[in-house]
Coordinates of C-alpha atoms in Angstrom, one line a residue:
M1 CA 0.0 0.0 0.0
T2 CA 1.3 3.4 -1.0
A3 CA 1.6 6.3 1.5
L4 CA -1.2 8.0 -0.4
Q5 CA -3.5 5.0 -0.2
D6 CA -2.8 4.6 3.5
A7 CA -3.5 8.3 4.2
V8 CA -6.7 8.3 2.2
L9 CA -7.9 5.1 3.7
R10 CA -7.3 6.4 7.2
H11 CA -9.3 9.5 6.3
A12 CA -12.1 7.4 4.8
N13 CA -12.3 5.4 8.0
K14 CA -12.7 8.6 9.9
K15 CA -15.6 10.9 8.6
T16 CA -15.4 11.3 4.8
V17 CA -16.9 14.6 3.5
A18 CA -15.2 16.0 0.5
I19 CA -15.8 19.6 -0.3
A20 CA -14.7 20.6 -3.8
G21 CA -14.8 23.2 -6.5
A22 CA -13.3 24.1 -9.8
T23 CA -9.7 23.8 -8.9
T24 CA -6.7 22.0 -10.3
A25 CA -5.6 21.0 -6.7
A26 CA -8.9 19.1 -6.1
L27 CA -8.9 17.6 -9.6
C28 CA -5.4 16.3 -8.9
L29 CA -6.4 14.9 -5.5
A30 CA -9.2 12.9 -6.9
Y31 CA -7.0 11.7 -9.8
A32 CA -4.2 10.7 -7.4
W33 CA -6.6 8.6 -5.4
R34 CA -7.9 6.9 -8.5
R35 CA -4.4 6.1 -9.7
S36 CA -3.3 4.8 -6.3
S37 CA -5.9 2.0 -6.1
R38 CA -9.6 1.3 -6.3
A39 CA -11.7 4.0 -4.7
I40 CA -13.5 1.6 -2.3
P41 CA -12.2 1.8 1.3
S42 CA -10.8 -1.6 2.4
K43 CA -12.0 -1.3 6.0
G44 CA -15.1 -0.3 7.9
K45 CA -18.6 -1.5 8.9
Y46 CA -19.6 -2.5 5.3
P47 CA -17.2 -4.6 3.3
V48 CA -17.3 -4.3 -0.5
G49 CA -20.8 -5.3 -1.8
S50 CA -22.5 -5.4 1.6
L51 CA -24.0 -1.9 1.8
P52 CA -27.8 -1.6 2.3
A53 CA -29.6 -1.6 -1.0
D54 CA -30.6 2.0 -0.8
A55 CA -27.2 3.3 0.4
Y56 CA -24.1 4.5 -1.5
D57 CA -20.4 4.1 -1.0
A58 CA -20.1 7.8 -1.2
V59 CA -22.5 10.8 -1.4
I60 CA -20.8 13.8 -3.1
V61 CA -22.4 17.1 -2.4
G62 CA -21.7 19.5 -5.4
A63 CA -21.2 18.5 -9.0
G64 CA -18.6 21.1 -9.9
P65 CA -15.3 20.0 -11.4
S66 CA -13.8 18.5 -8.2
G67 CA -17.0 16.8 -7.1
S68 CA -17.7 15.4 -10.6
V69 CA -14.1 14.2 -11.1
C70 CA -14.2 12.5 -7.7
A71 CA -17.5 10.8 -8.8
Y72 CA -16.1 9.8 -12.1
Y73 CA -13.0 8.0 -10.8
M74 CA -14.8 6.4 -7.8
S75 CA -17.5 5.1 -10.2
R76 CA -14.9 3.9 -12.7
G77 CA -13.2 2.1 -9.8
G78 CA -16.4 0.2 -8.9
S79 CA -17.9 2.4 -6.2
K80 CA -21.6 3.2 -5.9
V81 CA -21.8 7.0 -5.9
A82 CA -24.5 9.6 -5.6
L83 CA -23.6 13.0 -7.1
L84 CA -25.8 15.8 -5.8
E85 CA -26.2 19.2 -7.6
K86 CA -28.5 21.9 -6.4
E87 CA -29.1 23.4 -9.8
T88 CA -29.8 22.0 -13.3
F89 CA -27.2 21.7 -16.0
P90 CA -26.1 23.7 -17.9
R91 CA -25.4 26.3 -15.1
D92 CA -22.7 28.9 -14.8
K93 CA -20.2 29.6 -12.0
Y94 CA -18.2 32.8 -11.7
C95 CA -14.5 31.7 -12.0
G96 CA -11.3 32.3 -13.9
D97 CA -12.7 30.0 -16.5
A98 CA -9.3 28.3 -17.2
V99 CA -7.5 25.2 -16.1
C100 CA -3.7 24.6 -16.0
T101 CA -1.6 21.7 -17.1
P102 CA -2.2 19.0 -14.4
A103 CA -6.0 19.5 -14.8
I104 CA -5.7 19.3 -18.6
R105 CA -4.1 15.9 -18.3
I106 CA -7.0 14.7 -16.0
L107 CA -9.6 16.0 -18.4
E108 CA -7.8 14.3 -21.2
D109 CA -7.8 11.0 -19.3
M110 CA -11.6 11.3 -18.7
G111 CA -12.3 12.1 -22.4
V112 CA -13.7 15.5 -21.5
L113 CA -10.9 17.5 -23.1
Q114 CA -11.7 15.9 -26.5
E115 CA -15.4 16.8 -26.1
L116 CA -14.5 20.4 -25.3
I117 CA -12.1 20.7 -28.3
S118 CA -14.5 19.1 -30.8
N119 CA -17.3 21.5 -29.7
N120 CA -15.0 24.6 -29.9
E121 CA -15.4 25.2 -26.1
A122 CA -11.6 25.3 -25.2
H123 CA -8.7 27.4 -26.3
F124 CA -5.1 26.6 -25.3
A125 CA -3.0 29.4 -24.1
D126 CA 0.2 29.0 -26.2
A127 CA 1.2 32.6 -26.1
G128 CA 1.3 34.2 -22.7
G129 CA 3.2 35.5 -19.7
F130 CA 3.1 38.2 -17.1
V131 CA 3.5 41.9 -16.3
S132 CA 5.4 42.5 -13.0
P133 CA 4.5 45.2 -10.4
N134 CA 7.2 47.5 -11.8
G135 CA 6.0 47.0 -15.4
T136 CA 8.5 44.4 -16.6
S137 CA 6.7 42.1 -19.0
Y138 CA 7.4 38.7 -20.6
I139 CA 5.3 37.1 -23.2
G140 CA 6.4 33.8 -24.6
V141 CA 5.2 30.7 -26.4
S142 CA 4.7 28.0 -23.8
K143 CA 4.5 25.2 -26.3
Q144 CA 8.1 26.0 -27.4
K145 CA 9.3 26.4 -23.8
L146 CA 7.4 23.7 -22.0
G147 CA 6.4 21.3 -24.8
Q148 CA 2.7 22.0 -24.2
A149 CA 0.3 24.8 -23.4
A150 CA 0.5 26.1 -19.8
C151 CA -3.3 26.4 -19.5
C152 CA -6.5 26.0 -21.3
A153 CA -9.4 28.6 -21.3
V154 CA -12.8 27.0 -21.0
K155 CA -16.1 28.5 -19.6
R156 CA -17.5 26.9 -16.5
I157 CA -20.9 26.7 -18.1
N158 CA -19.4 24.2 -20.6
L159 CA -16.8 22.6 -18.4
D160 CA -19.0 21.6 -15.5
I161 CA -21.8 20.0 -17.5
R162 CA -19.3 17.9 -19.5
I163 CA -17.5 16.6 -16.4
A164 CA -20.7 15.9 -14.5
K165 CA -22.3 14.0 -17.5
N166 CA -19.1 12.1 -17.9
A167 CA -19.3 11.0 -14.3
Q168 CA -22.9 10.0 -14.9
R169 CA -21.9 7.9 -17.9
A170 CA -19.2 6.2 -15.7
G171 CA -22.0 5.1 -13.4
A172 CA -22.5 7.9 -10.9
D173 CA -26.1 8.6 -9.9
L174 CA -26.4 12.3 -10.8
K175 CA -29.2 14.0 -9.0
E176 CA -29.9 17.5 -10.2
K177 CA -32.1 20.1 -8.3
F178 CA -31.0 18.4 -5.1
E179 CA -30.3 21.3 -2.8
V180 CA -28.8 19.9 0.4
S181 CA -30.2 21.3 3.6
G182 CA -28.2 19.1 6.1
A183 CA -26.5 15.9 6.8
T184 CA -26.3 13.6 9.9
F185 CA -24.1 10.6 10.7
D186 CA -25.5 7.6 12.5
Q187 CA -22.8 5.8 14.4
A188 CA -24.8 2.6 14.8
S189 CA -25.4 2.1 11.1
G190 CA -22.1 3.8 9.9
L191 CA -24.1 5.8 7.4
W192 CA -24.7 9.5 6.6
T193 CA -28.2 10.7 5.8
V194 CA -28.1 13.7 3.5
T195 CA -31.4 15.7 3.3
S196 CA -32.6 18.0 0.6
A197 CA -34.6 21.2 1.0
T198 CA -37.7 19.3 -0.2
G199 CA -37.3 16.5 2.3
A200 CA -35.7 13.9 0.0
T201 CA -32.9 11.8 1.6
V202 CA -29.8 9.9 0.3
R203 CA -27.7 7.6 2.5
G204 CA -24.0 6.8 2.2
R205 CA -20.9 5.5 4.0
V206 CA -18.8 8.5 3.0
L207 CA -19.9 12.1 2.7
V208 CA -18.1 14.1 0.1
C209 CA -18.9 17.9 0.4
A210 CA -18.0 19.6 -2.9
D211 CA -20.1 22.7 -2.4
G212 CA -17.7 25.5 -3.2
A213 CA -15.9 28.3 -1.4
T214 CA -18.8 29.3 0.8
S215 CA -19.4 25.7 1.7
R216 CA -22.8 25.9 3.5
L217 CA -22.6 22.2 4.4
A218 CA -19.2 22.3 6.1
T219 CA -20.3 25.4 7.9
K220 CA -23.5 23.7 9.1
L221 CA -21.5 20.7 10.3
G222 CA -19.1 23.0 12.2
Y223 CA -16.0 22.4 10.2
C224 CA -15.9 25.8 8.6
T225 CA -15.9 28.7 11.0
E226 CA -15.7 31.8 8.8
A227 CA -16.6 33.2 5.4
P228 CA -14.0 33.2 2.6
K229 CA -11.8 36.2 2.6
G230 CA -10.7 36.2 -1.0
V231 CA -12.8 37.5 -3.8
C232 CA -12.5 37.6 -7.6
S233 CA -14.3 39.3 -10.6
R234 CA -15.1 38.1 -14.1
A235 CA -16.2 39.8 -17.2
F236 CA -16.3 38.5 -20.8
I237 CA -15.3 40.7 -23.7
E238 CA -16.8 40.2 -27.1
G239 CA -14.4 38.8 -29.8
G240 CA -13.3 41.3 -32.4
T241 CA -13.8 44.3 -30.2
H242 CA -10.5 44.3 -28.3
N243 CA -6.8 44.7 -29.1
T244 CA -5.4 41.6 -27.3
N245 CA -2.8 39.6 -29.3
F246 CA -1.9 37.0 -26.7
D247 CA -3.7 34.0 -25.2
G248 CA -3.1 34.5 -21.5
V249 CA -1.3 37.1 -19.3
C250 CA -1.3 37.7 -15.5
F251 CA -0.9 41.3 -14.4
Y252 CA 0.4 42.3 -10.9
P253 CA -0.6 45.9 -10.1
K254 CA 1.5 46.9 -7.0
W255 CA -1.5 48.6 -5.3
S256 CA -3.4 45.3 -4.9
L257 CA -0.6 42.8 -4.2
P258 CA -0.7 39.9 -3.5
G259 CA -3.7 40.1 -5.7
Y260 CA -3.5 40.2 -9.5
A261 CA -5.5 40.5 -12.7
A262 CA -5.6 38.2 -15.8
I263 CA -6.8 38.1 -19.3
F264 CA -7.5 34.7 -21.1
R265 CA -8.5 34.2 -24.7
H266 CA -11.4 31.8 -25.3
P267 CA -12.7 30.4 -28.6
N268 CA -14.1 32.8 -31.2
D269 CA -11.6 35.5 -30.0
E270 CA -13.7 36.1 -26.8
L271 CA -11.7 37.3 -23.7
N272 CA -12.2 36.8 -20.0
F273 CA -10.9 39.5 -17.7
C274 CA -10.6 38.7 -14.0
Y275 CA -9.3 40.5 -10.9
Y276 CA -8.3 38.6 -7.8
L277 CA -8.0 40.0 -4.3
I278 CA -6.1 37.6 -2.0
P279 CA -6.0 37.8 1.8
T280 CA -2.6 38.2 3.4
G281 CA -3.7 36.8 6.8
G282 CA -2.7 40.0 8.7
G283 CA -5.5 42.3 7.8
K284 CA -8.8 42.8 9.6
G285 CA -12.2 42.4 8.0
G286 CA -10.9 40.3 5.1
K287 CA -8.2 42.7 4.0
C288 CA -6.2 41.8 1.0
G289 CA -2.9 43.6 1.2
E290 CA -3.8 47.3 1.4
V291 CA -7.3 46.9 -0.1
N292 CA -10.6 45.3 1.0
E293 CA -13.1 43.1 -0.7
S294 CA -15.3 46.1 -1.2
D295 CA -12.6 47.6 -3.5
L296 CA -13.0 44.8 -6.1
A297 CA -15.4 46.6 -8.4
R298 CA -13.4 49.8 -8.3
L299 CA -10.1 48.0 -9.1
H300 CA -11.7 45.9 -11.8
N301 CA -13.2 48.9 -13.6
D302 CA -10.1 51.2 -13.0
A303 CA -7.9 48.5 -14.6
I304 CA -10.0 48.4 -17.7
K305 CA -10.0 52.1 -18.1
S306 CA -6.5 53.3 -16.9
D307 CA -4.0 50.5 -16.2
P308 CA -1.3 51.1 -18.9
F309 CA -1.1 47.4 -19.9
I310 CA -4.6 46.1 -19.3
S311 CA -6.4 49.1 -20.9
K312 CA -4.1 48.8 -23.9
A313 CA -4.9 45.1 -24.4
I314 CA -8.6 45.6 -24.0
G315 CA -8.8 48.8 -26.0
P316 CA -11.3 51.7 -26.1
N317 CA -14.0 50.0 -28.2
A318 CA -14.3 46.7 -26.3
K319 CA -17.8 45.3 -25.6
I320 CA -17.5 44.2 -22.0
E321 CA -20.3 42.5 -20.0
R322 CA -21.2 43.5 -16.5
M323 CA -18.7 42.4 -13.8
R324 CA -19.6 39.3 -11.8
A325 CA -17.9 38.3 -8.6
A326 CA -17.3 35.2 -6.5
S327 CA -15.6 34.2 -3.2
L328 CA -12.2 32.6 -2.9
R329 CA -11.1 30.4 0.0
L330 CA -7.4 29.8 0.1
G331 CA -5.0 27.6 2.1
G332 CA -7.7 26.0 4.3
Q333 CA -8.7 29.4 5.7
G334 CA -11.5 29.1 8.3
L335 CA -11.4 25.3 8.5
T336 CA -10.9 23.4 11.7
T337 CA -10.0 20.3 9.7
T338 CA -10.4 18.9 6.2
F339 CA -11.2 15.4 7.3
D340 CA -13.1 13.5 10.1
D341 CA -14.9 10.2 10.6
H342 CA -16.3 9.2 7.2
L343 CA -15.8 12.8 5.9
L344 CA -13.4 14.7 3.7
I345 CA -13.4 18.4 2.8
I346 CA -11.6 19.2 -0.5
G347 CA -11.5 21.7 -3.4
D348 CA -12.7 25.3 -3.1
A349 CA -14.5 24.5 0.1
A350 CA -11.2 23.4 1.7
G351 CA -9.2 26.2 0.2
H352 CA -7.3 23.9 -2.1
I353 CA -7.0 26.5 -4.8
D354 CA -3.8 28.4 -5.4
P355 CA -4.2 31.3 -7.7
Y356 CA -0.4 31.8 -7.7
T357 CA 0.1 28.6 -9.6

């Protein structure tokens, strides 16, 4: 048994709720578990094949990328999995709408990447780089330097449905419009009972919470003690209306460090402009460096209008949609633990994302 197998099995034999979101870290965690062995825990109250007929090996709350990747590999490994999603696909999530190299390999292994490419829903960032706080810039061709694109731009409205449906085809029981209101663990039976807002219930040996950065379920269960302190913006820019001649660049304005901004090119010459405010840990009230979460809209709009690099790339005639915003939880912020008896917390809910990488 590998060290990874041993660690995951020990966690699975404690409380297993996995909280996940659209992050490379969580995608890689699910993938590593799949590669290490079969997904079914080897110890516990119910040996393989002996669960009650109406129960699952795992109940995954949240069908975003991490939850669905987890469901896919567990199902492919022989587990009986319920994948719960509060909305109906297709549905959007506010995000950077891009995945980097490790996640690209996972999507390729699942067959999802091929679907995205054939449907013109993904664009590889071959030409990209960064602009430093003092204005030093580097734009290169990643395929020449790295042998492959450093990341791939894909909208969450397309990515999420393709991963979730792929998990369903692998055998996961995808239940849409299942908004989880709570979960309780019964020591006698060794099973979780997950309840929906309408009163429906699902039972399972392992609870996997993949319900995003705000993680209502982990909060309700007492594992998350504070709201996310990071925040990000997103705005798409119509193709043919901008001046951008690269695929992906990160910008580091000194007044919002350690936060940064980014532009990614999507299919049909569409752009995604994002601004990230990242907590430093020392500020009060969710401060990110010298700025607060409430400064996001101002920084986002000021960058488009007056940042010497961003405004030039976007141009004066760009057709830009209204800014959207979403929370970011980083580095396990606000969590007492990411695992317990029959429970794991992963992905965005566990702060597994790392915008720096």
